[in-house]
GROMACS .gro file of C-alpha atoms in nm:
model
  260
    1MET     CA    1   2.489  -0.990   0.193
    2LYS     CA    2   2.230  -0.765   0.357
    3ALA     CA    3   1.894  -0.644   0.228
    4ILE     CA    4   1.616  -0.426   0.369
    5VAL     CA    5   1.263  -0.446   0.234
    6PHE     CA    6   1.045  -0.140   0.295
    7ASP     CA    7   0.674  -0.098   0.270
    8ASN     CA    8   0.589   0.243   0.125
    9ALA     CA    9   0.283   0.429   0.257
   10GLY     CA   10   0.300   0.471   0.632
   11THR     CA   11   0.661   0.352   0.634
   12LEU     CA   12   0.861   0.573   0.396
   13LEU     CA   13   0.573   0.810   0.324
   14LYS     CA   14   0.337   0.986   0.560
   15ARG     CA   15   0.016   0.871   0.401
   16VAL     CA   16  -0.262   1.116   0.304
   17THR     CA   17  -0.584   0.961   0.177
   18VAL     CA   18  -0.918   1.103   0.066
   19ILE     CA   19  -1.197   0.845   0.089
   20LYS     CA   20  -1.557   0.857  -0.030
   21ASP     CA   21  -1.815   0.654   0.160
   22MET     CA   22  -2.053   0.519  -0.103
   23SER     CA   23  -2.330   0.467   0.153
   24ASN     CA   24  -2.369   0.843   0.205
   25ASN     CA   25  -2.138   1.006  -0.056
   26ASN     CA   26  -1.937   1.181   0.216
   27LEU     CA   27  -1.567   1.257   0.168
   28PHE     CA   28  -1.330   1.215   0.462
   29LEU     CA   29  -0.959   1.190   0.538
   30GLU     CA   30  -0.839   0.858   0.680
   31THR     CA   31  -0.489   0.714   0.651
   32ASN     CA   32  -0.571   0.372   0.795
   33THR     CA   33  -0.720   0.208   0.486
   34ILE     CA   34  -0.605  -0.138   0.600
   35GLY     CA   35  -0.782  -0.085   0.930
   36LEU     CA   36  -1.096   0.022   0.744
   37ALA     CA   37  -1.079  -0.288   0.527
   38ASN     CA   38  -1.029  -0.505   0.835
   39GLN     CA   39  -1.367  -0.397   0.974
   40ASN     CA   40  -1.526  -0.651   0.740
   41THR     CA   41  -1.366  -0.992   0.683
   42HIS     CA   42  -1.506  -1.000   0.329
   43ARG     CA   43  -1.384  -0.652   0.237
   44ILE     CA   44  -1.093  -0.634  -0.006
   45ILE     CA   45  -0.886  -0.351  -0.151
   46VAL     CA   46  -0.854  -0.329  -0.528
   47VAL     CA   47  -0.583  -0.094  -0.657
   48PHE     CA   48  -0.581   0.059  -1.005
   49GLN     CA   49  -0.254   0.061  -1.196
   50THR     CA   50  -0.392   0.345  -1.409
   51PRO     CA   51  -0.253   0.680  -1.288
   52ALA     CA   52  -0.516   0.896  -1.120
   53LYS     CA   53  -0.508   1.170  -1.387
   54LYS     CA   54  -0.569   0.915  -1.660
   55LEU     CA   55  -0.830   0.714  -1.470
   56ILE     CA   56  -1.056   1.008  -1.389
   57LYS     CA   57  -1.079   1.097  -1.757
   58HIS     CA   58  -1.316   0.799  -1.775
   59SER     CA   59  -1.562   0.951  -1.528
   60ASN     CA   60  -1.851   0.878  -1.764
   61LEU     CA   61  -1.798   0.504  -1.706
   62SER     CA   62  -1.897   0.294  -1.411
   63ILE     CA   63  -1.606   0.139  -1.223
   64ILE     CA   64  -1.706  -0.211  -1.323
   65GLU     CA   65  -1.729  -0.108  -1.691
   66TYR     CA   66  -1.372   0.020  -1.672
   67MET     CA   67  -1.254  -0.297  -1.496
   68LYS     CA   68  -1.413  -0.515  -1.764
   69LYS     CA   69  -1.254  -0.313  -2.044
   70HIS     CA   70  -0.914  -0.295  -1.873
   71PRO     CA   71  -0.866  -0.616  -1.670
   72ASN     CA   72  -0.490  -0.565  -1.656
   73GLU     CA   73  -0.528  -0.221  -1.498
   74PHE     CA   74  -0.632  -0.339  -1.152
   75GLU     CA   75  -0.507  -0.583  -0.890
   76ILE     CA   76  -0.627  -0.715  -0.555
   77ALA     CA   77  -0.385  -0.546  -0.316
   78TYR     CA   78  -0.532  -0.661   0.014
   79SER     CA   79  -0.759  -0.948   0.106
   80ARG     CA   80  -0.804  -1.184   0.399
   81ILE     CA   81  -1.002  -1.433   0.191
   82ASP     CA   82  -0.910  -1.644  -0.110
   83ILE     CA   83  -1.044  -1.454  -0.409
   84ASP     CA   84  -0.944  -1.368  -0.765
   85LYS     CA   85  -1.004  -1.091  -1.017
   86LYS     CA   86  -1.262  -1.288  -1.216
   87PHE     CA   87  -1.477  -1.323  -0.906
   88VAL     CA   88  -1.448  -0.950  -0.833
   89ILE     CA   89  -1.568  -0.860  -1.183
   90SER     CA   90  -1.855  -1.107  -1.158
   91CYS     CA   91  -1.946  -0.990  -0.809
   92LEU     CA   92  -1.966  -0.623  -0.912
   93SER     CA   93  -2.159  -0.683  -1.233
   94ASP     CA   94  -2.466  -0.499  -1.098
   95ASP     CA   95  -2.279  -0.224  -0.914
   96ASP     CA   96  -2.324   0.113  -1.085
   97THR     CA   97  -2.068   0.317  -0.887
   98SER     CA   98  -1.919   0.570  -1.129
   99ILE     CA   99  -1.554   0.665  -1.173
  100SER     CA  100  -1.676   1.020  -1.112
  101ASN     CA  101  -1.671   0.926  -0.743
  102ILE     CA  102  -1.302   0.844  -0.766
  103ARG     CA  103  -1.255   1.177  -0.945
  104ASP     CA  104  -1.404   1.354  -0.642
  105THR     CA  105  -1.140   1.200  -0.414
  106ALA     CA  106  -0.857   1.269  -0.660
  107LEU     CA  107  -0.950   1.636  -0.695
  108GLU     CA  108  -0.973   1.678  -0.319
  109LEU     CA  109  -0.634   1.510  -0.269
  110ASN     CA  110  -0.486   1.740  -0.531
  111ARG     CA  111  -0.577   2.035  -0.310
  112LEU     CA  112  -0.365   1.896  -0.028
  113ASN     CA  113   0.010   1.925   0.011
  114ILE     CA  114   0.144   1.592  -0.120
  115GLU     CA  115   0.467   1.491  -0.294
  116ILE     CA  116   0.358   1.152  -0.429
  117CYS     CA  117   0.016   1.045  -0.561
  118SER     CA  118   0.002   0.674  -0.484
  119GLY     CA  119  -0.306   0.617  -0.699
  120CYS     CA  120  -0.672   0.520  -0.677
  121ALA     CA  121  -0.842   0.222  -0.519
  122ILE     CA  122  -1.177   0.079  -0.412
  123MET     CA  123  -1.290  -0.130  -0.118
  124VAL     CA  124  -1.527  -0.407  -0.218
  125ASP     CA  125  -1.763  -0.598   0.008
  126THR     CA  126  -1.736  -0.937  -0.164
  127LEU     CA  127  -2.017  -1.088   0.044
  128ASN     CA  128  -2.277  -0.829  -0.056
  129CYS     CA  129  -2.111  -0.755  -0.393
  130LYS     CA  130  -2.090  -0.380  -0.362
  131ILE     CA  131  -1.830  -0.106  -0.347
  132ASP     CA  132  -1.815   0.035   0.005
  133TYR     CA  133  -1.549   0.303  -0.048
  134VAL     CA  134  -1.344   0.463  -0.322
  135TYR     CA  135  -1.029   0.659  -0.254
  136THR     CA  136  -0.718   0.831  -0.382
  137ALA     CA  137  -0.399   0.811  -0.178
  138GLY     CA  138  -0.079   1.007  -0.168
  139GLY     CA  139   0.180   1.125   0.078
  140LEU     CA  140   0.490   1.311   0.180
  141PHE     CA  141   0.823   1.157   0.269
  142PHE     CA  142   0.890   1.145   0.640
  143LYS     CA  143   1.158   1.395   0.741
  144CYS     CA  144   1.441   1.140   0.769
  145THR     CA  145   1.341   0.897   0.491
  146SER     CA  146   1.600   1.013   0.237
  147THR     CA  147   1.881   1.021   0.495
  148VAL     CA  148   1.796   0.670   0.615
  149ILE     CA  149   1.803   0.525   0.263
  150LYS     CA  150   2.132   0.698   0.179
  151THR     CA  151   2.293   0.578   0.502
  152LEU     CA  152   2.176   0.220   0.453
  153LYS     CA  153   2.321   0.218   0.102
  154ASN     CA  154   2.650   0.349   0.241
  155TYR     CA  155   2.642   0.061   0.490
  156GLY     CA  156   2.618  -0.180   0.197
  157TYR     CA  157   2.251  -0.274   0.221
  158GLU     CA  158   2.047  -0.361  -0.088
  159ILE     CA  159   1.719  -0.166  -0.071
  160TYR     CA  160   1.385  -0.308  -0.186
  161LEU     CA  161   1.030  -0.170  -0.200
  162ALA     CA  162   0.731  -0.403  -0.157
  163SER     CA  163   0.401  -0.218  -0.145
  164GLY     CA  164   0.035  -0.240  -0.235
  165ASP     CA  165   0.070   0.089  -0.425
  166ASN     CA  166   0.070   0.090  -0.804
  167LYS     CA  167   0.380   0.064  -1.019
  168LYS     CA  168   0.397   0.424  -1.141
  169SER     CA  169   0.385   0.574  -0.792
  170LEU     CA  170   0.650   0.332  -0.662
  171MET     CA  171   0.874   0.413  -0.957
  172LYS     CA  172   0.851   0.780  -0.859
  173VAL     CA  173   0.934   0.693  -0.497
  174ALA     CA  174   1.230   0.484  -0.614
  175SER     CA  175   1.350   0.766  -0.836
  176CYS     CA  176   1.332   1.021  -0.551
  177LEU     CA  177   1.525   0.787  -0.319
  178ASN     CA  178   1.767   0.654  -0.582
  179ILE     CA  179   1.648   0.293  -0.540
  180SER     CA  180   1.690   0.054  -0.832
  181GLN     CA  181   1.362   0.006  -1.019
  182ASN     CA  182   1.455  -0.361  -1.046
  183ASN     CA  183   1.401  -0.377  -0.670
  184ILE     CA  184   1.037  -0.265  -0.682
  185PHE     CA  185   0.744  -0.498  -0.613
  186ASP     CA  186   0.423  -0.309  -0.681
  187THR     CA  187   0.063  -0.398  -0.592
  188CYS     CA  188   0.223  -0.642  -0.351
  189ASN     CA  189  -0.020  -0.804  -0.107
  190ILE     CA  190   0.056  -0.982   0.219
  191ASP     CA  191   0.164  -1.307   0.049
  192CYS     CA  192   0.369  -1.121  -0.212
  193LYS     CA  193   0.566  -0.939   0.058
  194LYS     CA  194   0.640  -1.267   0.233
  195HIS     CA  195   0.754  -1.413  -0.100
  196VAL     CA  196   0.992  -1.120  -0.156
  197VAL     CA  197   1.152  -1.180   0.184
  198ASP     CA  198   1.166  -1.557   0.131
  199LYS     CA  199   1.331  -1.519  -0.210
  200LEU     CA  200   1.596  -1.283  -0.077
  201LYS     CA  201   1.676  -1.521   0.208
  202GLN     CA  202   1.704  -1.810  -0.040
  203ASN     CA  203   1.949  -1.598  -0.240
  204GLY     CA  204   2.173  -1.566   0.062
  205TYR     CA  205   2.067  -1.228   0.202
  206TYR     CA  206   2.022  -1.147   0.569
  207VAL     CA  207   1.688  -0.969   0.543
  208TYR     CA  208   1.528  -0.688   0.739
  209MET     CA  209   1.161  -0.604   0.678
  210VAL     CA  210   1.021  -0.261   0.770
  211GLY     CA  211   0.642  -0.225   0.766
  212ASN     CA  212   0.357  -0.050   0.941
  213HIS     CA  213   0.040  -0.261   0.924
  214THR     CA  214  -0.123  -0.604   0.902
  215ASN     CA  215  -0.045  -0.639   0.531
  216ASP     CA  216   0.322  -0.655   0.637
  217ARG     CA  217   0.265  -0.917   0.906
  218LEU     CA  218   0.388  -1.229   0.726
  219ALA     CA  219   0.693  -1.049   0.589
  220LEU     CA  220   0.780  -0.918   0.936
  221LYS     CA  221   0.762  -1.270   1.078
  222THR     CA  222   0.956  -1.424   0.788
  223ALA     CA  223   1.243  -1.174   0.783
  224ASP     CA  224   1.554  -1.229   0.990
  225ILE     CA  225   1.468  -0.901   1.160
  226GLY     CA  226   1.118  -0.753   1.146
  227ILE     CA  227   1.077  -0.383   1.224
  228LEU     CA  228   0.731  -0.235   1.285
  229THR     CA  229   0.712   0.144   1.254
  230THR     CA  230   0.429   0.336   1.419
  231GLN     CA  231   0.520   0.679   1.279
  232GLN     CA  232   0.191   0.706   1.089
  233ASN     CA  233   0.014   0.706   1.430
  234GLU     CA  234  -0.255   0.461   1.325
  235GLN     CA  235  -0.442   0.230   1.559
  236LEU     CA  236  -0.295  -0.118   1.510
  237PRO     CA  237  -0.406  -0.460   1.638
  238LYS     CA  238  -0.214  -0.560   1.950
  239ASP     CA  239  -0.098  -0.894   1.811
  240LEU     CA  240   0.081  -0.718   1.522
  241PHE     CA  241   0.337  -0.594   1.774
  242ASP     CA  242   0.419  -0.955   1.862
  243ASP     CA  243   0.516  -1.025   1.500
  244ALA     CA  244   0.801  -0.771   1.503
  245ASP     CA  245   1.143  -0.794   1.660
  246TYR     CA  246   1.163  -0.416   1.701
  247ILE     CA  247   0.903  -0.140   1.736
  248ILE     CA  248   1.007   0.210   1.628
  249ASP     CA  249   0.819   0.541   1.611
  250ASP     CA  250   1.048   0.717   1.361
  251ILE     CA  251   1.201   0.586   1.038
  252LYS     CA  252   1.540   0.717   1.151
  253ASP     CA  253   1.547   0.448   1.421
  254VAL     CA  254   1.593   0.183   1.153
  255LEU     CA  255   1.956   0.290   1.162
  256LYS     CA  256   1.977   0.217   1.536
  257VAL     CA  257   1.847  -0.134   1.474
  258VAL     CA  258   2.088  -0.220   1.193
  259GLU     CA  259   2.381  -0.069   1.381
  260LYS     CA  260   2.324  -0.327   1.654
   0.00000   0.00000   0.00000
């Protein structure tokens, strides 16, 4: 049995992200949100499960007020420190950043040419207990994404998605690519992705992992074959390349790897 686990943004999708810097209220485009988070060891990414259109209707609330009222609507998607949701809520108790700031990023993203809205997120400095950035992410499928998935399925591979994006956006991706929704792992952090690969291997699968950044590192190392794709053209740490068995610059080259 053969399975391939894909990350989503930067791997299947060309990521488009509008970010607001809360230190100066400036909006900017930056796809490398993991790289931005990595600039501060104590910085984490918190992803909202609430769809962007629904979330920004609460623009009169502060972000922490919304999180307190809807604790099941957010998850820690990326962190390099041991931390939980209760600590995040406690840490941000005095932060007055409004959801209207997220609305600004969502409206700007809506003006861009995207196929999938991946959802909204914040970056939290857990040492200084403040929100550094808010953002809304989306993307377009890379040119060969659909063909690659179809071909892999014809080859007999079971396809899985493991991504830090929220459930609704991944369900839309799965629907577009005809991937079983039972094979989706949403808001999946670095440990979650490793667990997905481990579980598949325990169930008898020969597992490929395809990812594009440091949040895929453990899964790349754990898989029977780890494939790092650089198609998003982001600056990546040099040691990440050592964790992969293959480096590709186009999603179509996944087919070359499996055909070996």
